[in-house]
PDB file of C-alpha atoms in Angstrom:
ATOM      1  CA  UNK A   1      15.290 -95.754   0.801  1.00 46.00           C
ATOM      2  CA  UNK A   2      17.771 -93.358  -0.841  1.00 54.00           C
ATOM      3  CA  UNK A   3      20.349 -94.864  -3.230  1.00 73.00           C
ATOM      4  CA  UNK A   4      23.755 -95.373  -1.542  1.00 81.00           C
ATOM      5  CA  UNK A   5      25.390 -92.991  -4.012  1.00 84.00           C
ATOM      6  CA  UNK A   6      22.977 -90.245  -3.011  1.00 89.00           C
ATOM      7  CA  UNK A   7      23.861 -90.736   0.656  1.00 92.00           C
ATOM      8  CA  UNK A   8      27.560 -90.512  -0.181  1.00 94.00           C
ATOM      9  CA  UNK A   9      26.968 -87.316  -2.164  1.00 94.00           C
ATOM     10  CA  UNK A  10      25.107 -85.811   0.791  1.00 94.00           C
ATOM     11  CA  UNK A  11      27.873 -86.765   3.194  1.00 95.00           C
ATOM     12  CA  UNK A  12      30.456 -85.325   0.788  1.00 96.00           C
ATOM     13  CA  UNK A  13      28.532 -82.048   0.586  1.00 97.00           C
ATOM     14  CA  UNK A  14      28.543 -81.751   4.382  1.00 96.00           C
ATOM     15  CA  UNK A  15      32.228 -82.691   4.579  1.00 96.00           C
ATOM     16  CA  UNK A  16      33.342 -80.059   2.058  1.00 96.00           C
ATOM     17  CA  UNK A  17      31.137 -77.400   3.628  1.00 94.00           C
ATOM     18  CA  UNK A  18      32.664 -78.364   6.957  1.00 94.00           C
ATOM     19  CA  UNK A  19      36.129 -77.966   5.458  1.00 93.00           C
ATOM     20  CA  UNK A  20      35.172 -74.488   4.238  1.00 91.00           C
ATOM     21  CA  UNK A  21      33.949 -73.642   7.724  1.00 91.00           C
ATOM     22  CA  UNK A  22      37.088 -75.029   9.377  1.00 91.00           C
ATOM     23  CA  UNK A  23      39.436 -73.012   7.172  1.00 89.00           C
ATOM     24  CA  UNK A  24      37.638 -69.830   8.183  1.00 84.00           C
ATOM     25  CA  UNK A  25      38.777 -70.513  11.733  1.00 85.00           C
ATOM     26  CA  UNK A  26      42.381 -71.358  10.966  1.00 82.00           C
ATOM     27  CA  UNK A  27      45.062 -68.652  10.883  1.00 81.00           C
ATOM     28  CA  UNK A  28      45.235 -67.114   7.418  1.00 78.00           C
ATOM     29  CA  UNK A  29      48.677 -66.727   5.779  1.00 80.00           C
ATOM     30  CA  UNK A  30      49.778 -63.114   5.691  1.00 79.00           C
ATOM     31  CA  UNK A  31      49.826 -63.073   1.883  1.00 79.00           C
ATOM     32  CA  UNK A  32      46.208 -64.288   1.787  1.00 74.00           C
ATOM     33  CA  UNK A  33      44.848 -61.813   4.329  1.00 74.00           C
ATOM     34  CA  UNK A  34      43.562 -59.480   1.598  1.00 78.00           C
ATOM     35  CA  UNK A  35      41.335 -62.216   0.154  1.00 82.00           C
ATOM     36  CA  UNK A  36      40.619 -64.845   2.787  1.00 85.00           C
ATOM     37  CA  UNK A  37      37.643 -66.266   0.922  1.00 88.00           C
ATOM     38  CA  UNK A  38      39.593 -66.936  -2.257  1.00 90.00           C
ATOM     39  CA  UNK A  39      42.423 -68.618  -0.351  1.00 89.00           C
ATOM     40  CA  UNK A  40      39.969 -70.830   1.544  1.00 92.00           C
ATOM     41  CA  UNK A  41      37.976 -71.724  -1.546  1.00 93.00           C
ATOM     42  CA  UNK A  42      41.073 -72.569  -3.586  1.00 94.00           C
ATOM     43  CA  UNK A  43      42.467 -74.782  -0.818  1.00 94.00           C
ATOM     44  CA  UNK A  44      39.232 -76.790  -0.683  1.00 95.00           C
ATOM     45  CA  UNK A  45      39.125 -77.047  -4.470  1.00 96.00           C
ATOM     46  CA  UNK A  46      42.756 -78.189  -4.580  1.00 96.00           C
ATOM     47  CA  UNK A  47      42.006 -80.911  -2.020  1.00 96.00           C
ATOM     48  CA  UNK A  48      39.097 -82.195  -4.115  1.00 97.00           C
ATOM     49  CA  UNK A  49      41.083 -82.099  -7.366  1.00 96.00           C
ATOM     50  CA  UNK A  50      43.954 -84.095  -5.876  1.00 96.00           C
ATOM     51  CA  UNK A  51      41.565 -86.650  -4.386  1.00 96.00           C
ATOM     52  CA  UNK A  52      39.303 -87.164  -7.396  1.00 96.00           C
ATOM     53  CA  UNK A  53      41.948 -86.733 -10.101  1.00 96.00           C
ATOM     54  CA  UNK A  54      44.437 -89.123  -8.525  1.00 96.00           C
ATOM     55  CA  UNK A  55      41.620 -91.533  -7.665  1.00 96.00           C
ATOM     56  CA  UNK A  56      40.347 -91.545 -11.249  1.00 96.00           C
ATOM     57  CA  UNK A  57      43.824 -92.071 -12.711  1.00 96.00           C
ATOM     58  CA  UNK A  58      44.609 -94.893 -10.271  1.00 95.00           C
ATOM     59  CA  UNK A  59      41.194 -96.466 -10.737  1.00 94.00           C
ATOM     60  CA  UNK A  60      41.345 -96.477 -14.528  1.00 95.00           C
ATOM     61  CA  UNK A  61      44.877 -97.901 -14.370  1.00 94.00           C
ATOM     62  CA  UNK A  62      43.846-100.730 -12.041  1.00 93.00           C
ATOM     63  CA  UNK A  63      40.440-101.338 -13.646  1.00 93.00           C
ATOM     64  CA  UNK A  64      40.732-100.617 -17.380  1.00 92.00           C
ATOM     65  CA  UNK A  65      37.366-102.298 -17.923  1.00 91.00           C
ATOM     66  CA  UNK A  66      35.793 -98.997 -16.844  1.00 93.00           C
ATOM     67  CA  UNK A  67      37.046 -97.451 -20.090  1.00 91.00           C
ATOM     68  CA  UNK A  68      36.289-100.581 -22.117  1.00 91.00           C
ATOM     69  CA  UNK A  69      32.704-100.635 -20.808  1.00 91.00           C
ATOM     70  CA  UNK A  70      31.897 -97.101 -19.574  1.00 92.00           C
ATOM     71  CA  UNK A  71      28.246 -97.981 -18.927  1.00 91.00           C
ATOM     72  CA  UNK A  72      28.339-101.134 -16.790  1.00 90.00           C
ATOM     73  CA  UNK A  73      31.957-101.992 -15.995  1.00 82.00           C
ATOM     74  CA  UNK A  74      32.946-100.493 -12.632  1.00 87.00           C
ATOM     75  CA  UNK A  75      33.785-101.510  -9.065  1.00 89.00           C
ATOM     76  CA  UNK A  76      31.673-100.167  -6.216  1.00 89.00           C
ATOM     77  CA  UNK A  77      34.323 -97.754  -4.968  1.00 92.00           C
ATOM     78  CA  UNK A  78      34.287 -95.950  -8.326  1.00 94.00           C
ATOM     79  CA  UNK A  79      30.668 -94.978  -7.742  1.00 94.00           C
ATOM     80  CA  UNK A  80      31.698 -93.632  -4.328  1.00 94.00           C
ATOM     81  CA  UNK A  81      34.362 -91.410  -5.906  1.00 95.00           C
ATOM     82  CA  UNK A  82      31.872 -90.020  -8.418  1.00 96.00           C
ATOM     83  CA  UNK A  83      29.365 -89.348  -5.624  1.00 96.00           C
ATOM     84  CA  UNK A  84      32.043 -87.546  -3.596  1.00 97.00           C
ATOM     85  CA  UNK A  85      32.634 -85.244  -6.565  1.00 97.00           C
ATOM     86  CA  UNK A  86      28.911 -84.513  -6.853  1.00 96.00           C
ATOM     87  CA  UNK A  87      28.924 -83.442  -3.206  1.00 96.00           C
ATOM     88  CA  UNK A  88      31.967 -81.234  -3.776  1.00 97.00           C
ATOM     89  CA  UNK A  89      30.492 -79.389  -6.772  1.00 96.00           C
ATOM     90  CA  UNK A  90      27.267 -78.782  -4.846  1.00 96.00           C
ATOM     91  CA  UNK A  91      29.264 -77.483  -1.865  1.00 95.00           C
ATOM     92  CA  UNK A  92      31.397 -75.240  -4.064  1.00 95.00           C
ATOM     93  CA  UNK A  93      28.307 -73.922  -5.817  1.00 94.00           C
ATOM     94  CA  UNK A  94      26.756 -73.070  -2.450  1.00 93.00           C
ATOM     95  CA  UNK A  95      29.983 -71.318  -1.428  1.00 93.00           C
ATOM     96  CA  UNK A  96      29.968 -69.266  -4.637  1.00 92.00           C
ATOM     97  CA  UNK A  97      26.334 -68.240  -4.202  1.00 91.00           C
ATOM     98  CA  UNK A  98      26.891 -67.281  -0.566  1.00 89.00           C
ATOM     99  CA  UNK A  99      30.104 -65.285  -0.973  1.00 88.00           C
ATOM    100  CA  UNK A 100      30.166 -63.943  -4.539  1.00 86.00           C
ATOM    101  CA  UNK A 101      27.830 -61.995  -6.804  1.00 84.00           C
ATOM    102  CA  UNK A 102      26.106 -63.793  -9.638  1.00 82.00           C
ATOM    103  CA  UNK A 103      27.713 -61.510 -12.205  1.00 82.00           C
ATOM    104  CA  UNK A 104      31.190 -62.718 -11.234  1.00 83.00           C
ATOM    105  CA  UNK A 105      30.406 -66.418 -11.030  1.00 85.00           C
ATOM    106  CA  UNK A 106      27.690 -67.176 -13.579  1.00 87.00           C
ATOM    107  CA  UNK A 107      30.128 -69.112 -15.805  1.00 84.00           C
ATOM    108  CA  UNK A 108      31.343 -71.327 -12.969  1.00 89.00           C
ATOM    109  CA  UNK A 109      27.813 -71.885 -11.698  1.00 89.00           C
ATOM    110  CA  UNK A 110      26.726 -72.966 -15.197  1.00 88.00           C
ATOM    111  CA  UNK A 111      29.755 -75.271 -15.348  1.00 88.00           C
ATOM    112  CA  UNK A 112      28.936 -76.771 -11.949  1.00 92.00           C
ATOM    113  CA  UNK A 113      25.282 -77.251 -12.921  1.00 91.00           C
ATOM    114  CA  UNK A 114      26.228 -79.150 -16.074  1.00 89.00           C
ATOM    115  CA  UNK A 115      28.816 -81.290 -14.251  1.00 92.00           C
ATOM    116  CA  UNK A 116      26.461 -82.154 -11.377  1.00 93.00           C
ATOM    117  CA  UNK A 117      23.702 -83.063 -13.838  1.00 90.00           C
ATOM    118  CA  UNK A 118      26.009 -85.443 -15.724  1.00 90.00           C
ATOM    119  CA  UNK A 119      27.651 -87.052 -12.690  1.00 93.00           C
ATOM    120  CA  UNK A 120      24.322 -87.401 -10.890  1.00 93.00           C
ATOM    121  CA  UNK A 121      23.102 -89.614 -13.725  1.00 91.00           C
ATOM    122  CA  UNK A 122      25.762 -92.153 -12.753  1.00 92.00           C
ATOM    123  CA  UNK A 123      25.125 -91.764  -9.028  1.00 93.00           C
ATOM    124  CA  UNK A 124      21.347 -92.247  -9.279  1.00 91.00           C
ATOM    125  CA  UNK A 125      21.289 -94.962 -11.943  1.00 89.00           C
ATOM    126  CA  UNK A 126      24.458 -96.888 -11.098  1.00 89.00           C
ATOM    127  CA  UNK A 127      25.386 -96.805 -14.806  1.00 91.00           C
ATOM    128  CA  UNK A 128      27.878 -94.708 -16.805  1.00 93.00           C
ATOM    129  CA  UNK A 129      30.273 -94.739 -13.839  1.00 93.00           C
ATOM    130  CA  UNK A 130      33.227 -95.576 -16.088  1.00 93.00           C
ATOM    131  CA  UNK A 131      32.339 -92.625 -18.306  1.00 94.00           C
ATOM    132  CA  UNK A 132      32.216 -90.400 -15.224  1.00 94.00           C
ATOM    133  CA  UNK A 133      35.580 -91.707 -14.022  1.00 96.00           C
ATOM    134  CA  UNK A 134      37.159 -90.661 -17.312  1.00 96.00           C
ATOM    135  CA  UNK A 135      35.668 -87.191 -16.834  1.00 95.00           C
ATOM    136  CA  UNK A 136      37.297 -86.946 -13.395  1.00 96.00           C
ATOM    137  CA  UNK A 137      40.719 -87.110 -15.055  1.00 96.00           C
ATOM    138  CA  UNK A 138      40.126 -83.430 -15.804  1.00 96.00           C
ATOM    139  CA  UNK A 139      40.674 -82.753 -12.100  1.00 96.00           C
ATOM    140  CA  UNK A 140      44.395 -83.469 -12.534  1.00 96.00           C
ATOM    141  CA  UNK A 141      44.559 -80.328 -14.651  1.00 96.00           C
ATOM    142  CA  UNK A 142      42.334 -78.486 -12.192  1.00 95.00           C
ATOM    143  CA  UNK A 143      44.856 -79.186  -9.429  1.00 96.00           C
ATOM    144  CA  UNK A 144      47.534 -77.350 -11.431  1.00 96.00           C
ATOM    145  CA  UNK A 145      45.137 -74.485 -12.136  1.00 95.00           C
ATOM    146  CA  UNK A 146      44.309 -74.080  -8.438  1.00 95.00           C
ATOM    147  CA  UNK A 147      47.997 -74.111  -7.531  1.00 94.00           C
ATOM    148  CA  UNK A 148      48.651 -71.470 -10.195  1.00 94.00           C
ATOM    149  CA  UNK A 149      45.944 -69.273  -8.688  1.00 93.00           C
ATOM    150  CA  UNK A 150      47.397 -69.714  -5.201  1.00 91.00           C
ATOM    151  CA  UNK A 151      50.810 -68.621  -6.495  1.00 91.00           C
ATOM    152  CA  UNK A 152      49.203 -65.557  -8.072  1.00 89.00           C
ATOM    153  CA  UNK A 153      47.448 -64.796  -4.807  1.00 87.00           C
ATOM    154  CA  UNK A 154      50.772 -65.008  -2.950  1.00 84.00           C
ATOM    155  CA  UNK A 155      52.407 -62.777  -5.584  1.00 85.00           C
ATOM    156  CA  UNK A 156      54.857 -65.475  -6.638  1.00 79.00           C
ATOM    157  CA  UNK A 157      54.607 -64.462 -10.286  1.00 73.00           C
ATOM    158  CA  UNK A 158      56.995 -64.267 -11.994  1.00 81.00           C
ATOM    159  CA  UNK A 159      59.073 -66.975 -10.331  1.00 84.00           C
ATOM    160  CA  UNK A 160      60.472 -70.405 -11.104  1.00 88.00           C
ATOM    161  CA  UNK A 161      57.653 -72.083  -9.183  1.00 88.00           C
ATOM    162  CA  UNK A 162      55.057 -70.115 -11.138  1.00 89.00           C
ATOM    163  CA  UNK A 163      56.706 -70.898 -14.483  1.00 90.00           C
ATOM    164  CA  UNK A 164      56.804 -74.617 -13.684  1.00 93.00           C
ATOM    165  CA  UNK A 165      53.163 -74.525 -12.588  1.00 92.00           C
ATOM    166  CA  UNK A 166      52.110 -72.660 -15.735  1.00 92.00           C
ATOM    167  CA  UNK A 167      53.793 -75.201 -18.007  1.00 94.00           C
ATOM    168  CA  UNK A 168      52.323 -78.032 -15.917  1.00 95.00           C
ATOM    169  CA  UNK A 169      48.888 -76.426 -16.313  1.00 94.00           C
ATOM    170  CA  UNK A 170      49.265 -76.351 -20.095  1.00 95.00           C
ATOM    171  CA  UNK A 171      50.650 -79.897 -20.285  1.00 96.00           C
ATOM    172  CA  UNK A 172      47.926 -81.396 -18.097  1.00 96.00           C
ATOM    173  CA  UNK A 173      45.299 -79.352 -19.918  1.00 96.00           C
ATOM    174  CA  UNK A 174      46.257 -81.122 -23.133  1.00 95.00           C
ATOM    175  CA  UNK A 175      46.809 -84.580 -21.630  1.00 95.00           C
ATOM    176  CA  UNK A 176      44.173 -84.814 -18.908  1.00 95.00           C
ATOM    177  CA  UNK A 177      41.540 -82.366 -20.147  1.00 94.00           C
ATOM    178  CA  UNK A 178      41.419 -82.157 -23.941  1.00 95.00           C
ATOM    179  CA  UNK A 179      42.300 -85.821 -24.574  1.00 96.00           C
ATOM    180  CA  UNK A 180      39.610 -87.194 -22.196  1.00 95.00           C
ATOM    181  CA  UNK A 181      37.072 -84.717 -23.601  1.00 95.00           C
ATOM    182  CA  UNK A 182      37.860 -85.887 -27.130  1.00 95.00           C
ATOM    183  CA  UNK A 183      37.609 -89.557 -26.073  1.00 95.00           C
ATOM    184  CA  UNK A 184      34.251 -88.992 -24.354  1.00 94.00           C
ATOM    185  CA  UNK A 185      32.900 -87.052 -27.347  1.00 95.00           C
ATOM    186  CA  UNK A 186      33.922 -89.810 -29.753  1.00 94.00           C
ATOM    187  CA  UNK A 187      32.481 -92.536 -27.508  1.00 94.00           C
ATOM    188  CA  UNK A 188      29.186 -90.665 -27.108  1.00 92.00           C
ATOM    189  CA  UNK A 189      28.930 -90.141 -30.861  1.00 93.00           C
ATOM    190  CA  UNK A 190      29.573 -93.818 -31.599  1.00 92.00           C
ATOM    191  CA  UNK A 191      27.087 -94.974 -28.950  1.00 90.00           C
ATOM    192  CA  UNK A 192      24.380 -92.415 -29.766  1.00 89.00           C
ATOM    193  CA  UNK A 193      21.983 -95.147 -30.907  1.00 88.00           C
ATOM    194  CA  UNK A 194      22.446 -97.220 -27.730  1.00 88.00           C
ATOM    195  CA  UNK A 195      22.332 -94.327 -25.233  1.00 89.00           C
ATOM    196  CA  UNK A 196      18.985 -92.612 -24.509  1.00 91.00           C
ATOM    197  CA  UNK A 197      18.542 -89.375 -26.441  1.00 92.00           C
ATOM    198  CA  UNK A 198      18.166 -87.338 -23.235  1.00 90.00           C
ATOM    199  CA  UNK A 199      21.540 -88.561 -21.972  1.00 90.00           C
ATOM    200  CA  UNK A 200      23.203 -87.965 -25.352  1.00 92.00           C
ATOM    201  CA  UNK A 201      21.866 -84.401 -25.288  1.00 92.00           C
ATOM    202  CA  UNK A 202      22.925 -83.819 -21.683  1.00 89.00           C
ATOM    203  CA  UNK A 203      26.359 -85.304 -22.271  1.00 89.00           C
ATOM    204  CA  UNK A 204      26.820 -83.361 -25.494  1.00 91.00           C
ATOM    205  CA  UNK A 205      25.938 -80.070 -23.809  1.00 90.00           C
ATOM    206  CA  UNK A 206      28.331 -80.844 -20.973  1.00 88.00           C
ATOM    207  CA  UNK A 207      31.201 -81.788 -23.279  1.00 92.00           C
ATOM    208  CA  UNK A 208      30.759 -78.717 -25.473  1.00 92.00           C
ATOM    209  CA  UNK A 209      30.512 -76.405 -22.464  1.00 87.00           C
ATOM    210  CA  UNK A 210      33.610 -77.741 -20.721  1.00 90.00           C
ATOM    211  CA  UNK A 211      35.491 -78.089 -24.005  1.00 91.00           C
ATOM    212  CA  UNK A 212      34.968 -74.469 -25.051  1.00 91.00           C
ATOM    213  CA  UNK A 213      35.879 -73.196 -21.583  1.00 89.00           C
ATOM    214  CA  UNK A 214      38.999 -75.376 -21.553  1.00 91.00           C
ATOM    215  CA  UNK A 215      40.251 -74.101 -24.913  1.00 93.00           C
ATOM    216  CA  UNK A 216      39.682 -70.477 -23.910  1.00 92.00           C
ATOM    217  CA  UNK A 217      41.438 -71.099 -20.597  1.00 91.00           C
ATOM    218  CA  UNK A 218      44.426 -72.692 -22.312  1.00 91.00           C
ATOM    219  CA  UNK A 219      44.770 -69.739 -24.690  1.00 93.00           C
ATOM    220  CA  UNK A 220      44.627 -67.281 -21.787  1.00 92.00           C
ATOM    221  CA  UNK A 221      47.327 -69.109 -19.835  1.00 91.00           C
ATOM    222  CA  UNK A 222      49.506 -69.419 -22.933  1.00 90.00           C
ATOM    223  CA  UNK A 223      49.218 -65.696 -23.676  1.00 90.00           C
ATOM    224  CA  UNK A 224      49.520 -64.434 -20.094  1.00 86.00           C
ATOM    225  CA  UNK A 225      52.181 -66.789 -18.762  1.00 81.00           C
ATOM    226  CA  UNK A 226      54.267 -67.638 -21.817  1.00 79.00           C
ATOM    227  CA  UNK A 227      53.937 -65.065 -24.601  1.00 80.00           C
ATOM    228  CA  UNK A 228      53.830 -61.979 -22.384  1.00 76.00           C
ATOM    229  CA  UNK A 229      56.553 -63.295 -20.094  1.00 66.00           C
ATOM    230  CA  UNK A 230      59.177 -63.267 -22.850  1.00 63.00           C
ATOM    231  CA  UNK A 231      61.496 -60.253 -22.747  1.00 58.00           C
ATOM    232  CA  UNK A 232      61.047 -57.896 -25.662  1.00 53.00           C
ATOM    233  CA  UNK A 233      63.925 -55.794 -27.036  1.00 56.00           C
ATOM    234  CA  UNK A 234      63.430 -52.026 -26.760  1.00 55.00           C
ATOM    235  CA  UNK A 235      62.033 -50.415 -29.861  1.00 51.00           C
ATOM    236  CA  UNK A 236      64.396 -48.054 -31.751  1.00 52.00           C
ATOM    237  CA  UNK A 237      63.814 -44.430 -30.911  1.00 51.00           C
ATOM    238  CA  UNK A 238      62.165 -45.165 -27.594  1.00 46.00           C
ATOM    239  CA  UNK A 239      63.766 -44.519 -24.256  1.00 44.00           C
ATOM    240  CA  UNK A 240      64.708 -47.708 -22.440  1.00 40.00           C
ATOM    241  CA  UNK A 241      62.926 -47.912 -19.122  1.00 41.00           C
ATOM    242  CA  UNK A 242      63.204 -50.180 -16.169  1.00 41.00           C
ATOM    243  CA  UNK A 243      60.329 -51.813 -14.436  1.00 43.00           C
ATOM    244  CA  UNK A 244      58.560 -55.019 -13.763  1.00 42.00           C
ATOM    245  CA  UNK A 245      56.433 -56.745 -16.350  1.00 43.00           C
ATOM    246  CA  UNK A 246      52.751 -55.953 -16.087  1.00 41.00           C
ATOM    247  CA  UNK A 247      50.608 -59.069 -15.864  1.00 47.00           C
ATOM    248  CA  UNK A 248      46.971 -59.295 -16.726  1.00 43.00           C
ATOM    249  CA  UNK A 249      46.589 -61.309 -13.543  1.00 46.00           C
ATOM    250  CA  UNK A 250      48.111 -58.568 -11.346  1.00 41.00           C
ATOM    251  CA  UNK A 251      46.201 -56.245  -9.128  1.00 41.00           C
ATOM    252  CA  UNK A 252      43.872 -57.737  -6.549  1.00 40.00           C
ATOM    253  CA  UNK A 253      43.966 -61.347  -7.657  1.00 41.00           C
ATOM    254  CA  UNK A 254      40.412 -62.592  -7.874  1.00 41.00           C
ATOM    255  CA  UNK A 255      39.487 -66.033  -8.979  1.00 45.00           C
ATOM    256  CA  UNK A 256      36.667 -64.730 -11.129  1.00 43.00           C
ATOM    257  CA  UNK A 257      38.047 -61.505 -12.620  1.00 42.00           C
ATOM    258  CA  UNK A 258      37.067 -62.488 -16.152  1.00 37.00           C
ATOM    259  CA  UNK A 259      34.383 -64.379 -17.939  1.00 36.00           C
ATOM    260  CA  UNK A 260      34.863 -68.084 -18.613  1.00 45.00           C
ATOM    261  CA  UNK A 261      37.346 -68.721 -15.852  1.00 49.00           C
ATOM    262  CA  UNK A 262      37.326 -72.434 -15.236  1.00 57.00           C
ATOM    263  CA  UNK A 263      37.586 -74.351 -12.012  1.00 56.00           C
ATOM    264  CA  UNK A 264      36.319 -78.338 -11.986  1.00 45.00           C
TER     265      UNK A 264
END
């Protein structure tokens, strides 16, 4: 008989694929008509990030023993939340493979593969659920990143809403992405003699992969949304011209227009 967590992951995969399918059949906003797939995919990803990120934050607040004992200390519903996330990442990976070329999505597919491998360890074994719940805090930052992309898609940049979202993305990247990654890295290093070598290796690869992508992402947002958005005085001897600021994110807004774009 299949482990309960595996059944939940399978049901989650079908549910998120069903949500993808349903959004195809809903009226598309006029501003998203030029890229229906990206709008649909971002909406599904935003729904997962809000669900898993808020669930992880609430769960760790109500059950701090999951952080005190990341291997064994967890309620049953925490395993369900982790399994739901496994199903989502599998569904999103299938959506990427079906609708995008490998050259545009290889970084996200590698990210998804690492994340699924790590979370599946908790789902199949029933251990390390607390550790996985801490990792789901990263989805709080992902929610801001998805909202930022939706604002870019709707050409709401520059605007007050976009500025607020950009700063929220940077703040949550530090608080709910880099801090949990540092905590997990320190815990894994301290427990390296108690955790099987294969899991230490898998966890280390996952933490390094997501950590590097997160730092690069933060630098890109800081440069594109903050540094380049500041008005610059005209240089002496040059004719003053009018025009709108050119953004690196302008043009047809694609979710994967550069290497190492990150979406959890």
